[in-house]
Coordinates of C-alpha atoms in Angstrom, one line a residue:
M1 CA 33.7 -121.8 -75.0
N2 CA 37.0 -121.4 -76.8
E3 CA 35.8 -119.5 -79.8
M4 CA 36.4 -115.7 -79.9
I5 CA 34.5 -115.3 -83.2
Q6 CA 32.2 -117.7 -84.9
T7 CA 30.3 -117.4 -88.2
Q8 CA 27.4 -119.7 -89.2
H9 CA 26.5 -119.7 -92.9
L10 CA 27.4 -116.0 -93.1
C11 CA 26.3 -114.3 -96.3
F12 CA 26.6 -110.7 -97.3
A13 CA 25.6 -108.7 -100.3
Y14 CA 26.2 -105.0 -101.1
G15 CA 23.1 -103.4 -102.7
Q16 CA 22.9 -99.7 -103.7
F17 CA 20.1 -97.5 -105.0
E18 CA 20.7 -95.3 -108.0
A19 CA 20.3 -91.6 -107.1
F20 CA 17.7 -91.0 -109.8
S21 CA 16.1 -94.4 -110.1
E22 CA 13.3 -96.1 -108.3
A23 CA 14.9 -99.5 -108.8
P24 CA 17.9 -100.7 -106.8
T25 CA 21.0 -101.9 -108.6
P26 CA 21.5 -105.7 -108.4
A27 CA 22.8 -106.9 -105.1
R28 CA 26.5 -108.0 -105.3
M29 CA 27.1 -111.1 -103.2
V30 CA 30.5 -110.8 -101.5
L31 CA 30.4 -113.4 -98.7
Q32 CA 28.9 -116.8 -99.4
D33 CA 27.8 -119.3 -96.7
I34 CA 30.9 -118.9 -94.5
S35 CA 31.1 -121.0 -91.3
L36 CA 34.3 -120.7 -89.4
S37 CA 35.7 -120.2 -85.9
I38 CA 38.5 -118.0 -84.6
E39 CA 39.9 -119.4 -81.4
R40 CA 40.6 -117.3 -78.4
G41 CA 44.2 -116.3 -78.2
S42 CA 45.1 -117.3 -81.8
F43 CA 46.9 -115.4 -84.5
T44 CA 45.1 -115.8 -87.8
A45 CA 46.2 -114.3 -91.2
V46 CA 43.7 -113.8 -94.0
L47 CA 44.9 -113.7 -97.6
G48 CA 43.1 -113.2 -100.9
H49 CA 43.0 -111.0 -104.0
N50 CA 41.4 -107.6 -104.0
G51 CA 37.6 -107.9 -104.0
C52 CA 37.6 -111.5 -102.6
G53 CA 35.7 -110.4 -99.4
K54 CA 38.5 -110.2 -96.8
S55 CA 37.7 -106.6 -95.6
T56 CA 34.0 -107.3 -95.7
L57 CA 34.5 -110.3 -93.5
A58 CA 36.6 -108.3 -91.1
K59 CA 34.0 -105.6 -90.7
H60 CA 31.5 -108.3 -89.6
F61 CA 33.8 -109.2 -86.7
N62 CA 33.0 -105.9 -84.8
A63 CA 29.6 -105.2 -86.3
I64 CA 30.6 -102.5 -88.7
L65 CA 28.6 -104.6 -91.1
L66 CA 25.7 -107.0 -90.3
P67 CA 25.0 -110.3 -92.1
S68 CA 22.6 -110.4 -95.1
G69 CA 22.2 -114.0 -94.0
G70 CA 23.5 -116.3 -91.3
K71 CA 25.0 -115.3 -88.0
V72 CA 28.2 -113.9 -86.5
Y73 CA 28.9 -114.4 -82.8
V74 CA 31.6 -112.5 -80.9
D75 CA 32.4 -114.1 -77.5
G76 CA 29.0 -115.7 -77.8
I77 CA 27.1 -112.4 -78.6
D78 CA 25.0 -112.2 -81.7
T79 CA 26.3 -109.1 -83.6
A80 CA 22.8 -108.5 -85.1
M81 CA 21.4 -107.7 -81.6
E82 CA 21.2 -103.8 -81.6
D83 CA 21.4 -103.5 -77.8
K84 CA 24.7 -105.6 -77.9
I85 CA 26.7 -103.5 -80.4
F86 CA 28.5 -101.7 -77.7
D87 CA 29.6 -105.0 -76.1
V88 CA 30.8 -106.4 -79.4
R89 CA 32.9 -103.4 -80.1
Q90 CA 34.4 -103.4 -76.7
R91 CA 35.6 -107.0 -77.4
V92 CA 36.9 -106.5 -80.9
G93 CA 38.9 -103.5 -82.0
M94 CA 39.7 -102.6 -85.7
V95 CA 42.9 -101.1 -87.1
F96 CA 42.8 -99.9 -90.7
Q97 CA 45.3 -99.5 -93.4
N98 CA 46.1 -95.9 -93.1
P99 CA 47.0 -94.7 -89.5
D100 CA 46.4 -91.0 -90.5
N101 CA 42.7 -91.9 -90.9
Q102 CA 42.5 -93.1 -87.3
I103 CA 44.5 -90.5 -85.4
V104 CA 42.3 -87.7 -84.1
A105 CA 44.3 -85.8 -81.4
T106 CA 47.3 -83.5 -81.5
I107 CA 49.3 -85.3 -78.8
V108 CA 50.0 -89.1 -78.8
E109 CA 48.8 -89.8 -75.3
E110 CA 45.6 -87.9 -75.9
D111 CA 44.9 -89.9 -79.0
V112 CA 45.4 -93.2 -77.1
A113 CA 43.1 -91.9 -74.4
F114 CA 40.3 -91.0 -76.9
G115 CA 38.7 -94.5 -77.1
P116 CA 38.6 -95.4 -73.4
E117 CA 37.6 -91.9 -72.5
N118 CA 34.5 -92.3 -74.8
L119 CA 33.8 -95.6 -73.0
G120 CA 33.4 -93.6 -69.8
I121 CA 36.5 -95.0 -68.1
P122 CA 37.3 -93.1 -64.8
R123 CA 40.2 -90.7 -64.9
K124 CA 42.5 -92.7 -62.7
E125 CA 42.0 -95.9 -64.6
L126 CA 42.3 -94.0 -67.9
R127 CA 45.8 -92.8 -67.0
S128 CA 47.0 -96.4 -66.3
R129 CA 45.4 -97.8 -69.4
V130 CA 47.1 -95.2 -71.6
D131 CA 50.5 -95.9 -70.0
E132 CA 50.1 -99.6 -70.3
A133 CA 49.0 -99.4 -74.0
L134 CA 51.9 -97.1 -74.9
E135 CA 54.3 -99.5 -73.1
A136 CA 52.8 -102.5 -74.9
V137 CA 53.6 -101.0 -78.3
G138 CA 56.9 -99.5 -77.3
M139 CA 55.8 -95.8 -77.7
T140 CA 56.1 -94.6 -74.1
D141 CA 58.9 -92.2 -75.0
Y142 CA 56.7 -90.5 -77.6
K143 CA 53.7 -89.9 -75.5
D144 CA 54.1 -86.1 -75.6
K145 CA 54.9 -85.9 -79.3
A146 CA 52.6 -84.7 -82.0
P147 CA 51.5 -87.6 -84.3
H148 CA 52.5 -85.7 -87.4
Q149 CA 56.1 -85.8 -86.2
L150 CA 56.1 -89.6 -86.2
S151 CA 57.0 -92.1 -88.9
G152 CA 54.4 -94.3 -90.5
G153 CA 55.3 -97.3 -88.4
Q154 CA 55.1 -95.2 -85.2
K155 CA 51.7 -93.8 -86.2
Q156 CA 50.4 -97.3 -86.8
R157 CA 51.7 -98.4 -83.3
V158 CA 49.9 -95.4 -81.8
A159 CA 46.7 -96.5 -83.6
I160 CA 47.1 -100.0 -82.2
A161 CA 47.7 -98.5 -78.7
G162 CA 44.4 -96.6 -79.0
I163 CA 42.7 -99.9 -79.5
I164 CA 44.6 -101.7 -76.8
A165 CA 43.6 -99.0 -74.3
M166 CA 40.0 -100.1 -74.7
R167 CA 41.1 -103.6 -73.5
P168 CA 39.6 -105.6 -76.4
D169 CA 39.9 -109.4 -76.4
C170 CA 40.6 -109.4 -80.1
I171 CA 42.2 -107.0 -82.6
V172 CA 41.4 -107.1 -86.3
L173 CA 43.9 -105.4 -88.6
D174 CA 43.1 -104.7 -92.2
E175 CA 46.4 -104.4 -94.1
P176 CA 48.0 -102.3 -91.4
T177 CA 51.5 -102.3 -93.0
A178 CA 50.5 -101.6 -96.7
M179 CA 51.9 -98.1 -96.7
L180 CA 54.9 -98.6 -94.4
D181 CA 58.6 -99.0 -95.1
P182 CA 60.4 -102.2 -94.1
R183 CA 61.3 -100.9 -90.7
G184 CA 57.8 -99.8 -90.0
R185 CA 56.4 -103.1 -91.1
R186 CA 58.8 -105.0 -88.8
E187 CA 57.8 -102.7 -85.9
V188 CA 54.1 -103.2 -86.4
I189 CA 54.3 -107.0 -86.9
A190 CA 56.6 -107.4 -83.9
T191 CA 54.0 -105.4 -81.8
I192 CA 51.2 -107.6 -83.1
R193 CA 53.1 -110.8 -82.2
R194 CA 54.0 -109.5 -78.8
L195 CA 50.4 -108.6 -78.0
N196 CA 49.3 -112.0 -79.1
R197 CA 51.9 -114.0 -77.2
E198 CA 52.4 -112.0 -74.1
H199 CA 48.9 -110.5 -73.6
G200 CA 46.8 -113.3 -75.1
I201 CA 45.0 -111.0 -77.5
T202 CA 43.3 -112.7 -80.4
V203 CA 44.7 -111.3 -83.7
V204 CA 43.2 -111.4 -87.1
L205 CA 45.6 -110.0 -89.7
I206 CA 44.6 -109.2 -93.3
T207 CA 47.6 -108.8 -95.4
H208 CA 49.1 -109.0 -98.9
Y209 CA 52.6 -109.7 -97.5
M210 CA 53.3 -113.4 -97.5
D211 CA 56.2 -113.2 -95.0
E212 CA 53.7 -111.6 -92.5
A213 CA 51.2 -114.4 -93.1
A214 CA 54.0 -116.9 -92.5
Q215 CA 54.3 -115.8 -88.9
A216 CA 50.7 -116.6 -88.1
D217 CA 49.4 -119.7 -86.3
R218 CA 46.7 -120.2 -89.0
V219 CA 46.3 -118.9 -92.5
L220 CA 42.9 -118.5 -94.3
V221 CA 42.9 -118.0 -98.0
F222 CA 39.7 -116.5 -99.6
D223 CA 38.5 -116.5 -103.2
D224 CA 35.1 -115.4 -104.5
G225 CA 33.7 -114.8 -101.1
K226 CA 34.6 -118.1 -99.3
P227 CA 37.7 -119.8 -97.8
I228 CA 39.5 -122.2 -100.1
L229 CA 42.5 -123.0 -97.9
D230 CA 42.7 -123.2 -94.1
G231 CA 45.6 -124.5 -92.1
T232 CA 49.0 -123.7 -90.7
A233 CA 51.3 -121.4 -92.8
R234 CA 53.4 -124.5 -93.8
E235 CA 50.3 -126.4 -94.9
V236 CA 48.8 -123.5 -96.9
F237 CA 52.0 -122.3 -98.6
S238 CA 52.8 -125.8 -99.7
H239 CA 49.8 -125.4 -102.2
V240 CA 51.8 -123.1 -104.5
S241 CA 49.8 -123.9 -107.7
I242 CA 46.5 -123.2 -106.0
L243 CA 47.7 -119.9 -104.5
K244 CA 49.0 -118.8 -107.9
Q245 CA 45.7 -119.7 -109.6
V246 CA 43.9 -117.2 -107.3
G247 CA 46.4 -114.5 -107.9
L248 CA 48.5 -114.8 -104.8
D249 CA 52.2 -115.2 -104.0
V250 CA 54.1 -117.5 -101.7
P251 CA 57.3 -116.5 -99.8
Q252 CA 60.3 -116.4 -102.1
T253 CA 62.0 -119.2 -100.2
T254 CA 58.9 -121.5 -100.9
E255 CA 58.8 -120.3 -104.5
L256 CA 62.4 -121.1 -105.1
L257 CA 62.2 -124.7 -103.9
Y258 CA 58.9 -125.1 -105.8
Q259 CA 60.6 -124.0 -109.0
L260 CA 63.5 -126.3 -108.4
Q261 CA 61.0 -129.2 -108.0
K262 CA 59.6 -128.3 -111.4
S263 CA 63.1 -128.6 -112.8
G264 CA 63.4 -132.1 -111.4
V265 CA 65.3 -131.4 -108.2
Q266 CA 64.0 -133.1 -105.1
T267 CA 63.4 -130.4 -102.4
P268 CA 61.2 -130.0 -99.3
H269 CA 57.8 -128.5 -100.1
D270 CA 57.0 -126.7 -96.8
V271 CA 60.0 -124.3 -96.4
L272 CA 59.2 -120.8 -95.2
R273 CA 62.2 -119.2 -93.5
V274 CA 65.5 -118.0 -94.9
D275 CA 67.6 -120.3 -92.7
E276 CA 65.5 -123.4 -93.7
C277 CA 65.9 -122.5 -97.4
A278 CA 69.6 -121.9 -97.1
E279 CA 70.0 -125.3 -95.3
A280 CA 68.0 -127.1 -98.0
V281 CA 70.1 -125.6 -100.8
A282 CA 73.3 -126.4 -98.9
R283 CA 72.2 -130.0 -98.6
L284 CA 71.6 -130.2 -102.3
F285 CA 75.1 -128.9 -102.9
Q286 CA 76.6 -131.4 -100.5
N287 CA 74.7 -134.3 -102.1
A288 CA 75.8 -133.2 -105.6
G289 CA 79.5 -132.9 -104.6
V290 CA 79.6 -129.1 -105.2
P291 CA 83.0 -127.9 -103.9
R292 CA 82.9 -125.6 -100.9
G293 CA 85.6 -122.9 -100.7
A294 CA 86.5 -120.2 -98.2
A295 CA 83.7 -118.0 -97.0
R296 CA 83.2 -114.9 -99.2
R297 CA 82.9 -111.5 -97.8
V298 CA 79.8 -109.7 -99.1
D299 CA 80.4 -106.0 -98.4
T300 CA 83.8 -105.6 -100.1
A301 CA 85.3 -102.3 -101.1
E302 CA 85.6 -103.6 -104.7
T303 CA 81.8 -103.8 -105.1
R304 CA 80.9 -100.7 -103.2
P305 CA 78.1 -98.9 -105.2
E306 CA 79.1 -95.8 -107.2
T307 CA 78.4 -92.5 -105.6
P308 CA 76.3 -90.2 -107.8
H309 CA 79.2 -88.0 -109.0
Q310 CA 81.1 -91.1 -110.1
N311 CA 78.2 -92.4 -112.2
K312 CA 79.2 -92.2 -115.9
G313 CA 77.1 -93.2 -118.9
A314 CA 74.5 -91.7 -121.1
A315 CA 73.6 -88.0 -121.1
P316 CA 71.5 -87.3 -117.9
A317 CA 67.8 -87.0 -118.0
I318 CA 67.8 -85.7 -114.5
Q319 CA 70.6 -83.9 -112.7
T320 CA 70.6 -82.2 -109.3
V321 CA 73.5 -80.0 -108.0
H322 CA 73.8 -79.4 -104.3
L323 CA 70.0 -79.7 -104.0
T324 CA 68.7 -78.8 -100.6
H325 CA 65.1 -78.3 -99.4
T326 CA 64.3 -77.0 -95.9
Y327 CA 60.7 -77.3 -94.5
G328 CA 59.9 -74.5 -92.1
A329 CA 62.9 -72.4 -93.2
G330 CA 63.6 -69.5 -90.8
T331 CA 61.6 -71.0 -88.0
S332 CA 62.5 -73.0 -84.9
L333 CA 61.0 -76.1 -86.7
A334 CA 63.3 -75.8 -89.7
K335 CA 64.3 -79.3 -91.0
N336 CA 66.3 -80.3 -94.1
A337 CA 64.3 -82.9 -95.9
I338 CA 67.0 -83.3 -98.5
E339 CA 70.5 -81.9 -98.1
D340 CA 73.2 -81.3 -100.7
V341 CA 72.0 -84.0 -103.1
N342 CA 74.2 -84.4 -106.2
L343 CA 72.6 -86.9 -108.6
S344 CA 72.7 -87.8 -112.2
I345 CA 70.2 -90.2 -113.8
E346 CA 70.7 -91.4 -117.3
K347 CA 68.2 -91.1 -120.1
G348 CA 66.2 -94.3 -120.5
A349 CA 67.1 -95.6 -117.0
L350 CA 64.6 -97.8 -115.1
V351 CA 65.3 -96.7 -111.5
G352 CA 63.9 -98.1 -108.2
V353 CA 63.9 -95.5 -105.4
I354 CA 64.1 -96.9 -101.9
G355 CA 64.5 -95.4 -98.4
H356 CA 63.0 -95.4 -95.0
T357 CA 60.0 -93.1 -94.2
G358 CA 61.4 -89.6 -93.9
S359 CA 64.5 -90.3 -95.9
G360 CA 63.7 -87.6 -98.4
K361 CA 62.3 -89.7 -101.4
S362 CA 59.0 -87.9 -101.9
T363 CA 60.6 -84.5 -101.3
L364 CA 63.3 -85.3 -103.9
I365 CA 60.8 -86.4 -106.6
S366 CA 58.5 -83.4 -105.9
H367 CA 61.4 -81.2 -107.0
L368 CA 61.7 -82.9 -110.4
N369 CA 58.7 -81.4 -112.0
G370 CA 58.6 -78.2 -110.0
L371 CA 56.0 -79.0 -107.3
L372 CA 58.7 -77.9 -104.8
K373 CA 61.3 -75.2 -105.3
P374 CA 64.8 -75.8 -104.0
T375 CA 65.9 -73.9 -100.9
K376 CA 69.4 -74.2 -102.4
G377 CA 70.9 -75.9 -105.4
E378 CA 69.8 -76.5 -109.0
I379 CA 67.8 -79.1 -111.0
Y380 CA 68.4 -79.9 -114.7
I381 CA 66.0 -81.7 -116.9
D382 CA 67.6 -82.8 -120.2
G383 CA 70.3 -80.3 -119.5
E384 CA 67.9 -77.3 -118.9
N385 CA 67.8 -75.5 -115.6
L386 CA 64.3 -76.2 -114.3
W387 CA 64.0 -72.9 -112.4
Q388 CA 66.0 -70.5 -114.7
N389 CA 62.7 -69.1 -115.9
P390 CA 59.8 -69.8 -113.5
K391 CA 57.3 -68.8 -116.1
D392 CA 58.5 -71.8 -118.2
I393 CA 57.7 -74.4 -115.4
R394 CA 54.5 -75.6 -117.1
R395 CA 56.5 -76.9 -120.0
F396 CA 58.7 -79.1 -117.7
R397 CA 55.6 -80.5 -116.1
F398 CA 54.6 -82.0 -119.4
K399 CA 58.1 -83.5 -119.7
V400 CA 58.0 -85.0 -116.2
G401 CA 54.9 -86.9 -115.3
L402 CA 54.3 -87.7 -111.6
V403 CA 51.9 -90.4 -110.3
F404 CA 51.2 -89.9 -106.6
Q405 CA 51.1 -92.5 -103.9
Y406 CA 47.3 -92.8 -104.1
P407 CA 46.8 -92.5 -107.8
E408 CA 43.0 -92.9 -107.5
Y409 CA 42.9 -89.6 -105.7
Q410 CA 43.9 -88.0 -109.0
L411 CA 40.7 -89.0 -110.7
F412 CA 37.9 -86.4 -111.0
E413 CA 36.2 -86.5 -114.4
E414 CA 32.8 -88.0 -115.3
T415 CA 34.3 -90.8 -117.5
V416 CA 37.5 -92.7 -117.8
Y417 CA 38.0 -91.2 -121.3
K418 CA 37.7 -87.6 -120.0
D419 CA 40.0 -88.3 -117.1
I420 CA 42.8 -89.7 -119.4
S421 CA 42.3 -86.9 -121.9
F422 CA 42.6 -84.0 -119.4
G423 CA 46.4 -83.7 -119.7
P424 CA 46.6 -84.0 -123.5
R425 CA 43.8 -81.4 -123.8
N426 CA 45.7 -79.0 -121.6
M427 CA 48.7 -79.5 -123.9
G428 CA 46.7 -78.0 -126.7
L429 CA 46.4 -81.1 -128.8
N430 CA 43.6 -81.4 -131.4
E431 CA 40.7 -83.8 -131.0
S432 CA 42.3 -86.5 -133.2
E433 CA 45.6 -86.3 -131.3
I434 CA 43.8 -86.4 -128.0
D435 CA 41.8 -89.5 -129.0
E436 CA 45.0 -91.2 -130.2
A437 CA 46.8 -90.4 -127.0
V438 CA 43.9 -91.6 -124.8
R439 CA 43.5 -94.9 -126.6
E440 CA 47.2 -95.6 -126.7
A441 CA 47.7 -94.8 -123.0
A442 CA 44.6 -97.0 -122.1
R443 CA 46.1 -99.8 -124.2
F444 CA 49.5 -99.5 -122.4
V445 CA 47.9 -99.9 -118.9
G446 CA 45.3 -102.6 -119.9
I447 CA 42.1 -100.5 -119.8
A448 CA 39.6 -102.0 -122.3
D449 CA 37.8 -99.8 -124.7
E450 CA 34.4 -100.6 -123.1
L451 CA 35.6 -99.0 -119.9
L452 CA 36.4 -95.6 -121.4
D453 CA 32.8 -94.5 -121.1
A454 CA 32.5 -95.8 -117.5
S455 CA 32.8 -93.6 -114.4
P456 CA 36.3 -93.9 -112.9
F457 CA 34.7 -94.1 -109.5
E458 CA 32.9 -97.4 -110.4
L459 CA 36.1 -99.2 -111.1
S460 CA 38.1 -101.5 -108.8
G461 CA 41.1 -100.2 -107.0
G462 CA 43.6 -101.7 -109.5
Q463 CA 41.6 -100.3 -112.4
K464 CA 41.6 -96.8 -110.9
R465 CA 45.3 -96.9 -110.5
R466 CA 45.8 -97.9 -114.1
V467 CA 43.5 -95.0 -115.2
A468 CA 45.5 -92.5 -113.1
I469 CA 48.7 -93.8 -114.6
A470 CA 47.2 -93.6 -118.1
G471 CA 46.3 -90.0 -117.5
V472 CA 49.9 -89.2 -117.0
I473 CA 51.5 -91.3 -119.8
A474 CA 48.9 -89.9 -122.3
M475 CA 51.0 -86.7 -122.2
H476 CA 54.0 -88.8 -123.4
P477 CA 56.3 -87.6 -120.7
D478 CA 60.0 -88.1 -121.2
I479 CA 60.3 -88.9 -117.5
L480 CA 57.7 -90.9 -115.6
I481 CA 57.8 -90.9 -111.8
L482 CA 55.6 -93.3 -109.8
D483 CA 55.3 -93.0 -106.0
E484 CA 54.2 -96.4 -104.6
P485 CA 51.8 -97.2 -107.4
T486 CA 51.2 -100.8 -106.2
A487 CA 50.7 -100.2 -102.5
G488 CA 47.6 -102.0 -101.2
L489 CA 47.2 -104.1 -104.3
D490 CA 47.1 -107.9 -104.3
P491 CA 50.1 -109.8 -105.9
K492 CA 48.3 -110.2 -109.3
G493 CA 47.3 -106.6 -109.5
R494 CA 50.8 -105.5 -108.4
D495 CA 52.5 -107.7 -111.0
K496 CA 50.2 -106.6 -113.8
I497 CA 50.9 -102.9 -113.2
L498 CA 54.6 -103.4 -112.9
R499 CA 54.6 -105.5 -116.1
Q500 CA 52.7 -102.9 -118.0
I501 CA 55.0 -100.1 -116.8
K502 CA 58.0 -102.2 -117.9
E503 CA 56.5 -102.9 -121.3
Y504 CA 55.7 -99.2 -121.7
H505 CA 59.4 -98.4 -120.9
A506 CA 60.6 -101.0 -123.4
E507 CA 58.5 -99.5 -126.1
R508 CA 59.0 -95.8 -125.4
G509 CA 62.5 -95.9 -124.0
N510 CA 61.7 -93.1 -121.6
T511 CA 63.2 -92.6 -118.1
I512 CA 61.2 -94.1 -115.2
L513 CA 61.6 -93.7 -111.5
L514 CA 59.6 -96.1 -109.2
I515 CA 59.4 -95.4 -105.5
S516 CA 58.6 -98.5 -103.5
H517 CA 58.8 -100.0 -100.0
S518 CA 58.8 -103.5 -101.5
M519 CA 62.4 -104.6 -102.1
E520 CA 61.1 -107.6 -104.1
D521 CA 59.2 -105.3 -106.5
V522 CA 62.3 -103.1 -107.0
A523 CA 64.5 -106.2 -107.5
K524 CA 62.2 -107.5 -110.3
F525 CA 61.5 -104.1 -111.9
A526 CA 64.6 -101.9 -111.8
D527 CA 67.9 -101.9 -113.6
R528 CA 69.3 -99.4 -111.1
V529 CA 68.5 -98.5 -107.5
L530 CA 68.7 -95.2 -105.8
V531 CA 68.9 -95.4 -102.0
M532 CA 67.9 -92.4 -99.9
N533 CA 69.0 -92.2 -96.3
Q534 CA 68.7 -89.3 -93.8
A535 CA 68.0 -86.7 -96.5
Q536 CA 70.9 -87.7 -98.7
V537 CA 71.7 -90.2 -101.5
A538 CA 73.4 -93.2 -99.9
M539 CA 73.8 -95.4 -103.0
Y540 CA 73.0 -95.3 -106.7
D541 CA 74.1 -98.2 -108.8
T542 CA 73.0 -101.4 -110.5
T543 CA 70.3 -103.4 -108.7
E544 CA 72.8 -106.3 -108.2
N545 CA 75.5 -104.1 -106.7
V546 CA 73.1 -102.3 -104.4
F547 CA 71.6 -105.5 -103.0
Q548 CA 75.0 -107.0 -102.3
H549 CA 75.2 -104.5 -99.4
A550 CA 72.8 -106.2 -97.1
R551 CA 74.2 -104.9 -93.8
E552 CA 74.4 -101.3 -94.9
I553 CA 70.8 -101.4 -96.3
E554 CA 69.4 -103.0 -93.2
Q555 CA 71.2 -100.5 -91.0
M556 CA 69.2 -97.8 -92.9
G557 CA 65.9 -99.4 -91.8
L558 CA 65.4 -101.1 -95.1
S559 CA 65.5 -104.7 -96.2
I560 CA 66.7 -106.9 -99.0
P561 CA 64.7 -109.5 -100.9
Q562 CA 64.3 -112.8 -99.0
I563 CA 66.0 -114.7 -101.8
T564 CA 69.0 -112.4 -101.5
K565 CA 69.3 -113.1 -97.8
V566 CA 69.4 -116.9 -98.7
F567 CA 72.3 -116.3 -101.1
H568 CA 74.2 -114.1 -98.7
R569 CA 74.0 -116.9 -96.2
L570 CA 75.2 -119.5 -98.7
A571 CA 78.1 -117.2 -99.9
E572 CA 79.2 -116.7 -96.3
Q573 CA 79.2 -120.4 -95.8
G574 CA 81.6 -120.7 -98.7
W575 CA 79.3 -122.1 -101.4
P576 CA 80.1 -121.0 -104.9
V577 CA 77.2 -118.6 -105.5
R578 CA 76.9 -114.9 -106.1
P579 CA 75.5 -113.0 -103.1
G580 CA 73.9 -110.4 -105.5
V581 CA 71.1 -112.7 -106.6
F582 CA 67.7 -111.0 -106.0
T583 CA 65.0 -112.8 -108.0
V584 CA 63.7 -116.4 -107.8
E585 CA 64.4 -117.0 -111.5
S586 CA 68.1 -116.0 -111.2
A587 CA 68.4 -117.9 -107.9
K588 CA 67.1 -121.1 -109.6
R589 CA 69.6 -120.7 -112.5
E590 CA 72.5 -120.1 -110.1
I591 CA 71.6 -123.3 -108.1
L592 CA 71.1 -125.5 -111.2
N593 CA 74.4 -124.3 -112.6
A594 CA 76.2 -125.1 -109.4
L595 CA 74.6 -128.5 -109.2
S596 CA 75.6 -129.2 -112.8
R597 CA 79.2 -128.3 -112.2
G598 CA 79.3 -130.3 -109.0
G599 CA 78.0 -133.4 -110.7
R600 CA 80.9 -133.5 -113.2

């Protein structure tokens, strides 16, 4: 038998009882008549919009959930057999989105030992299992560290090591990189691939990142509780129109060639990688007679991004002067999270903030509305010293709105209306002004009037985020700061929130800072980019200028958009293109213009 996991006509419905009602709420069917097999030793990626049933399916693979109908077999074992649950969970390990929810011990090696120790593994074998698991994920040197001292990517590798130490035949990972920076994502995916290829572990990866799915042997696409596409990555991503219809993306390289096809240019339809895309475009240039010149240097002194003190323009909405913050000041664990930051952000700017985990991004923005007080230095909001009069800090918090990384954790009221109205009410507005502010904010983020009376806890993940954002913008802040507002959302939900924020900015003209680990999101959203590295500002300039510095950005543990990598490669080969291209639309225009010139 070659199947690691097999489902036969699997169905599952969530049904809940109301707290004060004798009648159950109607069952909600999530999985519908699913029959599929996961081969032993394979690497399968599962894609789909939020709510399509991906995570529900994954929880059936190690019997966290049991079928409402049909069967699930793990290594031939029926998961519905109560006396076999232990055997099923020994064979299939689960890794969830947030590593902080899985780490239970205060030392890395103790955390990795937790699972096998609870399986009753003898002490001598336990030691060898922990060592082997840490080696498999490249974390041996960190075995004596406290987990809270690790980066997000390192924590996720520790979580994976804890599963490996239990010696499962299969690992199911539910969006394990959603909250990680580009370096952390690369570390985790490299670990997953190594476990699959070198150790023969069956991998099922649920992800919203198309470049991760492109590395799998097989891709399954779900919609409305059932698979609609199943094949290799090349086969699945060639169905661009179908994927877009169900709210998904394709890799930027695939999207570019698809858009060129729609413009009448003959291109391959199954391209995934950067080198393949660059080669396909170069072939188009050759065939059209586009002249090829000397190779262009990308990181030139002439295009080096401005440093903050050189940045000139409109009067600053935000200014920091020698800003430093030290955690654990006066102790042996003292650490500068930001150090001597001099920054000036113009009024009305739309700024993307990027940086590796621990670079100081969140610490910096937590100073901008007084959540943290500087250890040294000063902060000015619209020219006023934030901490000149500490009793006045409340006023600044109405001027600077902050939406945290998990916006849904900010919800607490009985209804959506009450939640959004909380800020305006505390500003002392009258009922008419509060109502106007609530409805305007709800309209900006796409919350329909009929949802205003609903409980915020009954909404989908994307709706909860929009409500949390509405609760901040209802106070009409001059400065809006959003910390990873789209993390964990599917492409459709992500694009909708970003589009609504951009429309809000266009209408209000306020200053917006968006922290993101997605370089593609920043490229589409921001006019300027602030790069944090090792507690300091490394770059602050236009989006185009920043992304021209691919080598420097990647050395900081970050990345650049896939399409920008293609154009760097083409520019280095001497083709007449700008290396600072960072969206598919601008890439298409650049190529079509070059082809037009070459055909003259």
